[in-house]
GROMACS .gro file of C-alpha atoms in nm:
model
  290
    1MET     CA    1  -0.244   1.147  -8.334
    2GLN     CA    2  -0.080   0.817  -8.303
    3GLN     CA    3  -0.262   0.508  -8.536
    4LEU     CA    4  -0.382   0.235  -8.403
    5ARG     CA    5  -0.196  -0.158  -8.405
    6GLN     CA    6  -0.384  -0.431  -8.429
    7ASP     CA    7  -0.343  -0.503  -8.069
    8ASP     CA    8  -0.490  -0.201  -7.920
    9PRO     CA    9  -0.822  -0.265  -7.841
   10PRO     CA   10  -1.144  -0.154  -8.089
   11ARG     CA   11  -1.356  -0.045  -7.783
   12ILE     CA   12  -1.328   0.108  -7.462
   13GLY     CA   13  -1.655   0.050  -7.294
   14ASP     CA   14  -1.881   0.214  -7.453
   15PHE     CA   15  -1.636   0.417  -7.658
   16VAL     CA   16  -1.468   0.383  -8.024
   17THR     CA   17  -1.061   0.355  -8.013
   18LEU     CA   18  -0.983   0.621  -8.255
   19ALA     CA   19  -0.582   0.645  -8.206
   20ARG     CA   20  -0.331   0.636  -7.922
   21LEU     CA   21  -0.252   1.009  -7.818
   22ASP     CA   22   0.142   0.884  -7.710
   23ALA     CA   23   0.391   0.777  -7.972
   24ASP     CA   24   0.516   0.381  -7.914
   25GLY     CA   25   0.788   0.409  -7.671
   26SER     CA   26   0.672   0.669  -7.479
   27ARG     CA   27   0.805   0.679  -7.131
   28GLY     CA   28   0.669   0.787  -6.811
   29VAL     CA   29   0.297   0.737  -6.829
   30PRO     CA   30   0.174   0.385  -6.620
   31GLU     CA   31  -0.122   0.390  -6.851
   32ARG     CA   32  -0.214   0.354  -7.184
   33ARG     CA   33  -0.416   0.694  -7.347
   34TYR     CA   34  -0.629   0.702  -7.632
   35LEU     CA   35  -0.839   0.856  -7.792
   36ALA     CA   36  -1.230   0.773  -7.865
   37ARG     CA   37  -1.574   0.852  -7.981
   38SER     CA   38  -1.924   0.747  -7.856
   39ALA     CA   39  -2.053   0.527  -8.047
   40ASP     CA   40  -2.368   0.743  -8.108
   41GLY     CA   41  -2.083   1.003  -8.216
   42GLY     CA   42  -2.150   1.211  -7.980
   43ARG     CA   43  -1.906   1.232  -7.732
   44THR     CA   44  -1.532   1.292  -7.759
   45VAL     CA   45  -1.269   1.149  -7.456
   46VAL     CA   46  -0.919   1.074  -7.410
   47ALA     CA   47  -0.983   0.693  -7.287
   48CYS     CA   48  -0.692   0.515  -7.079
   49LEU     CA   49  -0.587   0.119  -6.974
   50PRO     CA   50  -0.369  -0.003  -6.742
   51ALA     CA   51   0.019   0.002  -6.904
   52PRO     CA   52   0.087  -0.417  -7.027
   53GLY     CA   53   0.260  -0.563  -6.736
   54SER     CA   54   0.074  -0.352  -6.433
   55ASP     CA   55  -0.131  -0.484  -6.140
   56PRO     CA   56  -0.524  -0.355  -6.279
   57ALA     CA   57  -0.661  -0.331  -5.939
   58GLN     CA   58  -0.353  -0.152  -5.811
   59TRP     CA   59  -0.413   0.128  -6.174
   60ALA     CA   60  -0.770   0.117  -6.079
   61ALA     CA   61  -0.748   0.222  -5.729
   62GLU     CA   62  -0.523   0.489  -5.807
   63ALA     CA   63  -0.772   0.583  -6.087
   64GLN     CA   64  -1.048   0.616  -5.825
   65GLN     CA   65  -0.806   0.841  -5.616
   66ALA     CA   66  -0.737   1.070  -5.970
   67ALA     CA   67  -1.117   1.102  -6.013
   68ARG     CA   68  -1.136   1.265  -5.697
   69LEU     CA   69  -0.912   1.561  -5.748
   70THR     CA   70  -1.116   1.803  -5.930
   71GLN     CA   71  -0.814   2.126  -5.878
   72PRO     CA   72  -0.772   2.307  -6.190
   73GLY     CA   73  -0.529   2.292  -6.390
   74PHE     CA   74  -0.522   1.896  -6.361
   75TRP     CA   75  -0.654   1.646  -6.645
   76PRO     CA   76  -0.979   1.536  -6.511
   77VAL     CA   77  -1.111   1.198  -6.466
   78ALA     CA   78  -1.445   1.243  -6.529
   79GLN     CA   79  -1.629   0.837  -6.588
   80LEU     CA   80  -1.468   0.530  -6.412
   81GLY     CA   81  -1.580   0.201  -6.594
   82GLY     CA   82  -1.473  -0.185  -6.649
   83THR     CA   83  -1.415  -0.462  -6.476
   84PRO     CA   84  -1.143  -0.574  -6.226
   85ALA     CA   85  -0.965  -0.759  -6.508
   86PHE     CA   86  -1.044  -0.438  -6.743
   87PRO     CA   87  -1.074  -0.147  -6.571
   88TRP     CA   88  -1.054   0.232  -6.754
   89TYR     CA   89  -1.133   0.545  -6.705
   90ALA     CA   90  -1.254   0.847  -6.963
   91SER     CA   91  -1.196   1.200  -6.942
   92PRO     CA   92  -1.373   1.473  -7.212
   93TYR     CA   93  -1.125   1.524  -7.500
   94ARG     CA   94  -0.966   1.850  -7.587
   95PRO     CA   95  -0.697   1.935  -7.833
   96ALA     CA   96  -0.402   1.881  -7.645
   97LEU     CA   97  -0.014   1.688  -7.673
   98PRO     CA   98   0.207   1.520  -7.426
   99LEU     CA   99   0.518   1.738  -7.373
  100PRO     CA  100   0.745   1.523  -7.533
  101ALA     CA  101   0.513   1.516  -7.829
  102VAL     CA  102   0.526   1.873  -7.801
  103LEU     CA  103   0.893   1.915  -7.823
  104ALA     CA  104   0.861   1.727  -8.113
  105ALA     CA  105   0.646   1.886  -8.301
  106HIS     CA  106   0.846   2.249  -8.226
  107GLY     CA  107   1.167   2.040  -8.316
  108GLY     CA  108   1.376   2.098  -8.003
  109PRO     CA  109   1.344   2.205  -7.684
  110LEU     CA  110   1.096   2.511  -7.584
  111PRO     CA  111   1.171   2.889  -7.563
  112GLU     CA  112   1.249   3.031  -7.239
  113PRO     CA  113   0.939   3.227  -7.178
  114LEU     CA  114   0.707   2.923  -7.257
  115VAL     CA  115   0.893   2.727  -7.043
  116ARG     CA  116   0.807   2.969  -6.804
  117THR     CA  117   0.493   2.968  -6.859
  118LEU     CA  118   0.457   2.612  -6.853
  119GLY     CA  119   0.623   2.573  -6.528
  120GLY     CA  120   0.447   2.838  -6.335
  121ALA     CA  121   0.118   2.673  -6.441
  122LEU     CA  122   0.244   2.356  -6.321
  123ALA     CA  123   0.351   2.487  -6.028
  124GLU     CA  124   0.035   2.687  -5.936
  125ALA     CA  125  -0.187   2.323  -6.007
  126LEU     CA  126   0.049   2.109  -5.786
  127ALA     CA  127   0.036   2.407  -5.489
  128SER     CA  128  -0.379   2.397  -5.496
  129ALA     CA  129  -0.315   2.055  -5.431
  130HIS     CA  130  -0.054   2.032  -5.149
  131VAL     CA  131  -0.268   2.263  -4.967
  132LEU     CA  132  -0.603   2.024  -4.967
  133GLY     CA  133  -0.272   1.749  -4.867
  134ILE     CA  134  -0.278   1.605  -5.219
  135VAL     CA  135   0.039   1.485  -5.321
  136HIS     CA  136   0.069   1.409  -5.739
  137GLY     CA  137   0.326   1.127  -5.708
  138GLY     CA  138   0.375   1.104  -6.072
  139VAL     CA  139   0.481   1.435  -6.222
  140CYS     CA  140   0.707   1.369  -6.592
  141PRO     CA  141   0.677   1.502  -6.927
  142ALA     CA  142   0.453   1.263  -7.093
  143GLY     CA  143   0.197   1.335  -6.738
  144VAL     CA  144   0.200   1.705  -6.903
  145LEU     CA  145  -0.088   1.727  -7.160
  146LEU     CA  146  -0.034   2.093  -7.317
  147THR     CA  147  -0.359   2.240  -7.451
  148ALA     CA  148  -0.433   2.626  -7.646
  149CYS     CA  149  -0.494   2.756  -7.286
  150GLY     CA  150  -0.194   2.651  -7.084
  151PRO     CA  151  -0.114   2.275  -6.967
  152LEU     CA  152  -0.268   2.055  -6.750
  153LEU     CA  153  -0.107   1.776  -6.506
  154GLY     CA  154  -0.229   1.467  -6.567
  155CYS     CA  155  -0.374   1.332  -6.206
  156PHE     CA  156  -0.355   0.975  -6.268
  157GLY     CA  157  -0.141   0.870  -5.977
  158ALA     CA  158  -0.272   1.145  -5.729
  159THR     CA  159  -0.258   0.990  -5.359
  160ARG     CA  160  -0.363   1.208  -5.032
  161ALA     CA  161  -0.072   1.249  -4.847
  162HIS     CA  162  -0.177   1.092  -4.533
  163PRO     CA  163  -0.198   0.781  -4.563
  164LEU     CA  164  -0.163   0.686  -4.935
  165ALA     CA  165   0.114   0.823  -5.052
  166ALA     CA  166   0.350   0.483  -5.019
  167ALA     CA  167   0.534   0.432  -5.287
  168SER     CA  168   0.328   0.284  -5.559
  169PRO     CA  169   0.517   0.011  -5.782
  170THR     CA  170   0.271   0.129  -6.041
  171ALA     CA  171   0.338   0.505  -5.993
  172THR     CA  172   0.702   0.504  -5.977
  173SER     CA  173   0.833   0.251  -6.281
  174GLY     CA  174   0.720   0.405  -6.533
  175LEU     CA  175   0.843   0.736  -6.457
  176GLU     CA  176   1.130   0.853  -6.674
  177THR     CA  177   1.466   0.881  -6.568
  178GLY     CA  178   1.561   1.185  -6.344
  179CYS     CA  179   1.190   1.242  -6.244
  180LEU     CA  180   1.206   0.991  -5.932
  181ALA     CA  181   1.314   1.189  -5.638
  182PRO     CA  182   1.630   1.059  -5.468
  183GLU     CA  183   1.421   0.978  -5.127
  184ARG     CA  184   1.163   0.785  -5.296
  185ALA     CA  185   1.421   0.590  -5.505
  186ALA     CA  186   1.551   0.477  -5.184
  187GLY     CA  187   1.193   0.338  -5.118
  188GLY     CA  188   1.065   0.645  -4.919
  189PRO     CA  189   0.718   0.745  -5.018
  190ALA     CA  190   0.581   1.037  -5.181
  191ASP     CA  191   0.536   1.404  -5.056
  192ARG     CA  192   0.523   1.748  -5.145
  193PRO     CA  193   0.930   1.762  -5.199
  194SER     CA  194   0.932   1.480  -5.424
  195ASP     CA  195   0.711   1.615  -5.650
  196VAL     CA  196   0.858   1.959  -5.653
  197TYR     CA  197   1.157   1.757  -5.740
  198ALA     CA  198   0.981   1.563  -6.067
  199LEU     CA  199   0.845   1.944  -6.166
  200GLY     CA  200   1.244   2.053  -6.191
  201ALA     CA  201   1.276   1.740  -6.428
  202VAL     CA  202   0.965   1.898  -6.621
  203LEU     CA  203   1.133   2.212  -6.639
  204ALA     CA  204   1.462   2.094  -6.757
  205TYR     CA  205   1.330   1.917  -6.990
  206ALA     CA  206   1.106   2.152  -7.154
  207ALA     CA  207   1.412   2.380  -7.157
  208THR     CA  208   1.678   2.128  -7.305
  209GLY     CA  209   1.506   1.819  -7.389
  210HIS     CA  210   1.628   1.598  -7.118
  211THR     CA  211   1.542   1.554  -6.788
  212VAL     CA  212   1.902   1.526  -6.611
  213PRO     CA  213   2.076   1.760  -6.820
  214GLU     CA  214   2.422   1.875  -6.782
  215ARG     CA  215   2.408   2.261  -6.625
  216ASP     CA  216   2.551   2.435  -6.921
  217GLU     CA  217   2.264   2.281  -7.147
  218VAL     CA  218   1.993   2.511  -6.899
  219PRO     CA  219   1.925   2.832  -7.026
  220ALA     CA  220   2.063   3.121  -6.753
  221GLY     CA  221   1.814   3.190  -6.683
  222LEU     CA  222   1.642   2.908  -6.572
  223ARG     CA  223   1.925   2.722  -6.380
  224GLU     CA  224   1.919   2.863  -6.056
  225VAL     CA  225   1.521   2.772  -5.995
  226ILE     CA  226   1.592   2.418  -6.208
  227SER     CA  227   1.888   2.343  -5.953
  228ALA     CA  228   1.668   2.425  -5.642
  229CYS     CA  229   1.403   2.178  -5.743
  230ARG     CA  230   1.641   1.896  -5.735
  231SER     CA  231   1.862   1.957  -5.500
  232ARG     CA  232   1.909   1.611  -5.293
  233ASP     CA  233   1.806   1.774  -4.975
  234PRO     CA  234   1.383   1.771  -5.009
  235GLN     CA  235   1.416   2.056  -4.693
  236GLY     CA  236   1.636   2.244  -4.992
  237ARG     CA  237   1.347   2.250  -5.233
  238PRO     CA  238   1.127   2.522  -5.255
  239GLU     CA  239   0.723   2.540  -5.217
  240PRO     CA  240   0.564   2.536  -5.581
  241VAL     CA  241   0.458   2.869  -5.510
  242ALA     CA  242   0.801   2.969  -5.453
  243VAL     CA  243   0.856   2.876  -5.822
  244LEU     CA  244   0.609   3.006  -5.942
  245GLY     CA  245   0.720   3.357  -5.804
  246GLU     CA  246   1.067   3.257  -5.945
  247LEU     CA  247   0.959   3.182  -6.286
  248LEU     CA  248   0.699   3.426  -6.368
  249PRO     CA  249   0.751   3.741  -6.110
  250GLY     CA  250   0.448   3.914  -6.048
  251ALA     CA  251   0.218   3.650  -6.139
  252ALA     CA  252  -0.142   3.645  -5.986
  253TYR     CA  253  -0.198   3.345  -5.778
  254GLY     CA  254  -0.484   3.154  -5.900
  255ALA     CA  255  -0.421   3.343  -6.232
  256LEU     CA  256  -0.272   3.042  -6.432
  257ALA     CA  257  -0.374   2.727  -6.391
  258GLY     CA  258  -0.701   2.573  -6.563
  259ALA     CA  259  -0.673   2.887  -6.773
  260THR     CA  260  -0.941   2.945  -7.032
  261GLU     CA  261  -0.771   3.229  -7.298
  262PRO     CA  262  -0.501   3.080  -7.525
  263ILE     CA  263  -0.151   3.083  -7.452
  264SER     CA  264   0.122   3.207  -7.720
  265LEU     CA  265   0.251   2.880  -7.842
  266PRO     CA  266   0.506   2.838  -8.133
  267GLY     CA  267   0.351   2.763  -8.464
  268ARG     CA  268   0.447   2.464  -8.517
  269VAL     CA  269   0.266   2.355  -8.166
  270VAL     CA  270  -0.013   2.508  -8.285
  271GLU     CA  271  -0.029   2.326  -8.609
  272ALA     CA  272   0.021   2.014  -8.447
  273LEU     CA  273  -0.261   2.045  -8.213
  274SER     CA  274  -0.519   2.167  -8.471
  275ARG     CA  275  -0.389   1.863  -8.707
  276GLN     CA  276  -0.490   1.636  -8.423
  277SER     CA  277  -0.813   1.831  -8.367
  278ALA     CA  278  -0.888   1.776  -8.756
  279GLY     CA  279  -0.818   1.422  -8.697
  280VAL     CA  280  -1.033   1.333  -8.462
  281LEU     CA  281  -1.301   1.502  -8.643
  282ALA     CA  282  -1.211   1.302  -8.949
  283ALA     CA  283  -1.153   0.980  -8.822
  284ALA     CA  284  -1.551   1.046  -8.577
  285LEU     CA  285  -1.733   1.081  -8.965
  286PRO     CA  286  -1.761   0.684  -9.025
  287THR     CA  287  -1.883   0.620  -8.621
  288GLN     CA  288  -2.125   0.877  -8.619
  289GLU     CA  289  -2.284   0.657  -8.949
  290ARG     CA  290  -2.320   0.368  -8.817
   0.00000   0.00000   0.00000
């Protein structure tokens, strides 16, 4: 949890803001994410606003698209609200850390088995969306939220492949260096291969702390799959299901994304998730007493 700043809103719709989810200087998320609680104390949510300088109308349109994505493995958009000048959305709260905060809590890159588990779950989530013709278009480390049961992919920016998947300034301008496929950087639309390219960047980040690492930085067991995902040739990138098979051979499709059983996490990451949960409960007590 990050403390609120003076320029942070005290309320978002019917919710009282408690803390910021992202640290100062976080890159890759085209929105401001807050932990918030309803005024009656009955609901805790992650409430989101457009990033400073972004187009509220474009942001609201993308939030509406995200609300339609209900596939397992994605962080849901449960409530839309606000005005054209001040739109917002909210999702039910569960203890979660953006991937950069996970590495910070752990003290560096994650162990290879955990990278494989995270990558497999994300690949499965993308596969389930791609089957429906849905392209994400905004996959990046800060958009991955790790819970005790595995990762969830923030669905903000997700678009249907036709005709709504044209490159969006809101979705692409905030992407962390290394997550934007070359063809998208050249002005092309978001499509399934560009999602796989970004997935490769997330895997690289989890394994090394960088989205564009030197080859020798990447653990030997992950080099081939990460290199394939990050091929400059879109046709040379594997499908998400193939990425799942490379990361977790023999894993049953459908068993990872949106799982409800806890996964094995490093102790410091578990501690950070527990600390966040305790902080939210403590911060909510004054609200409940009003």
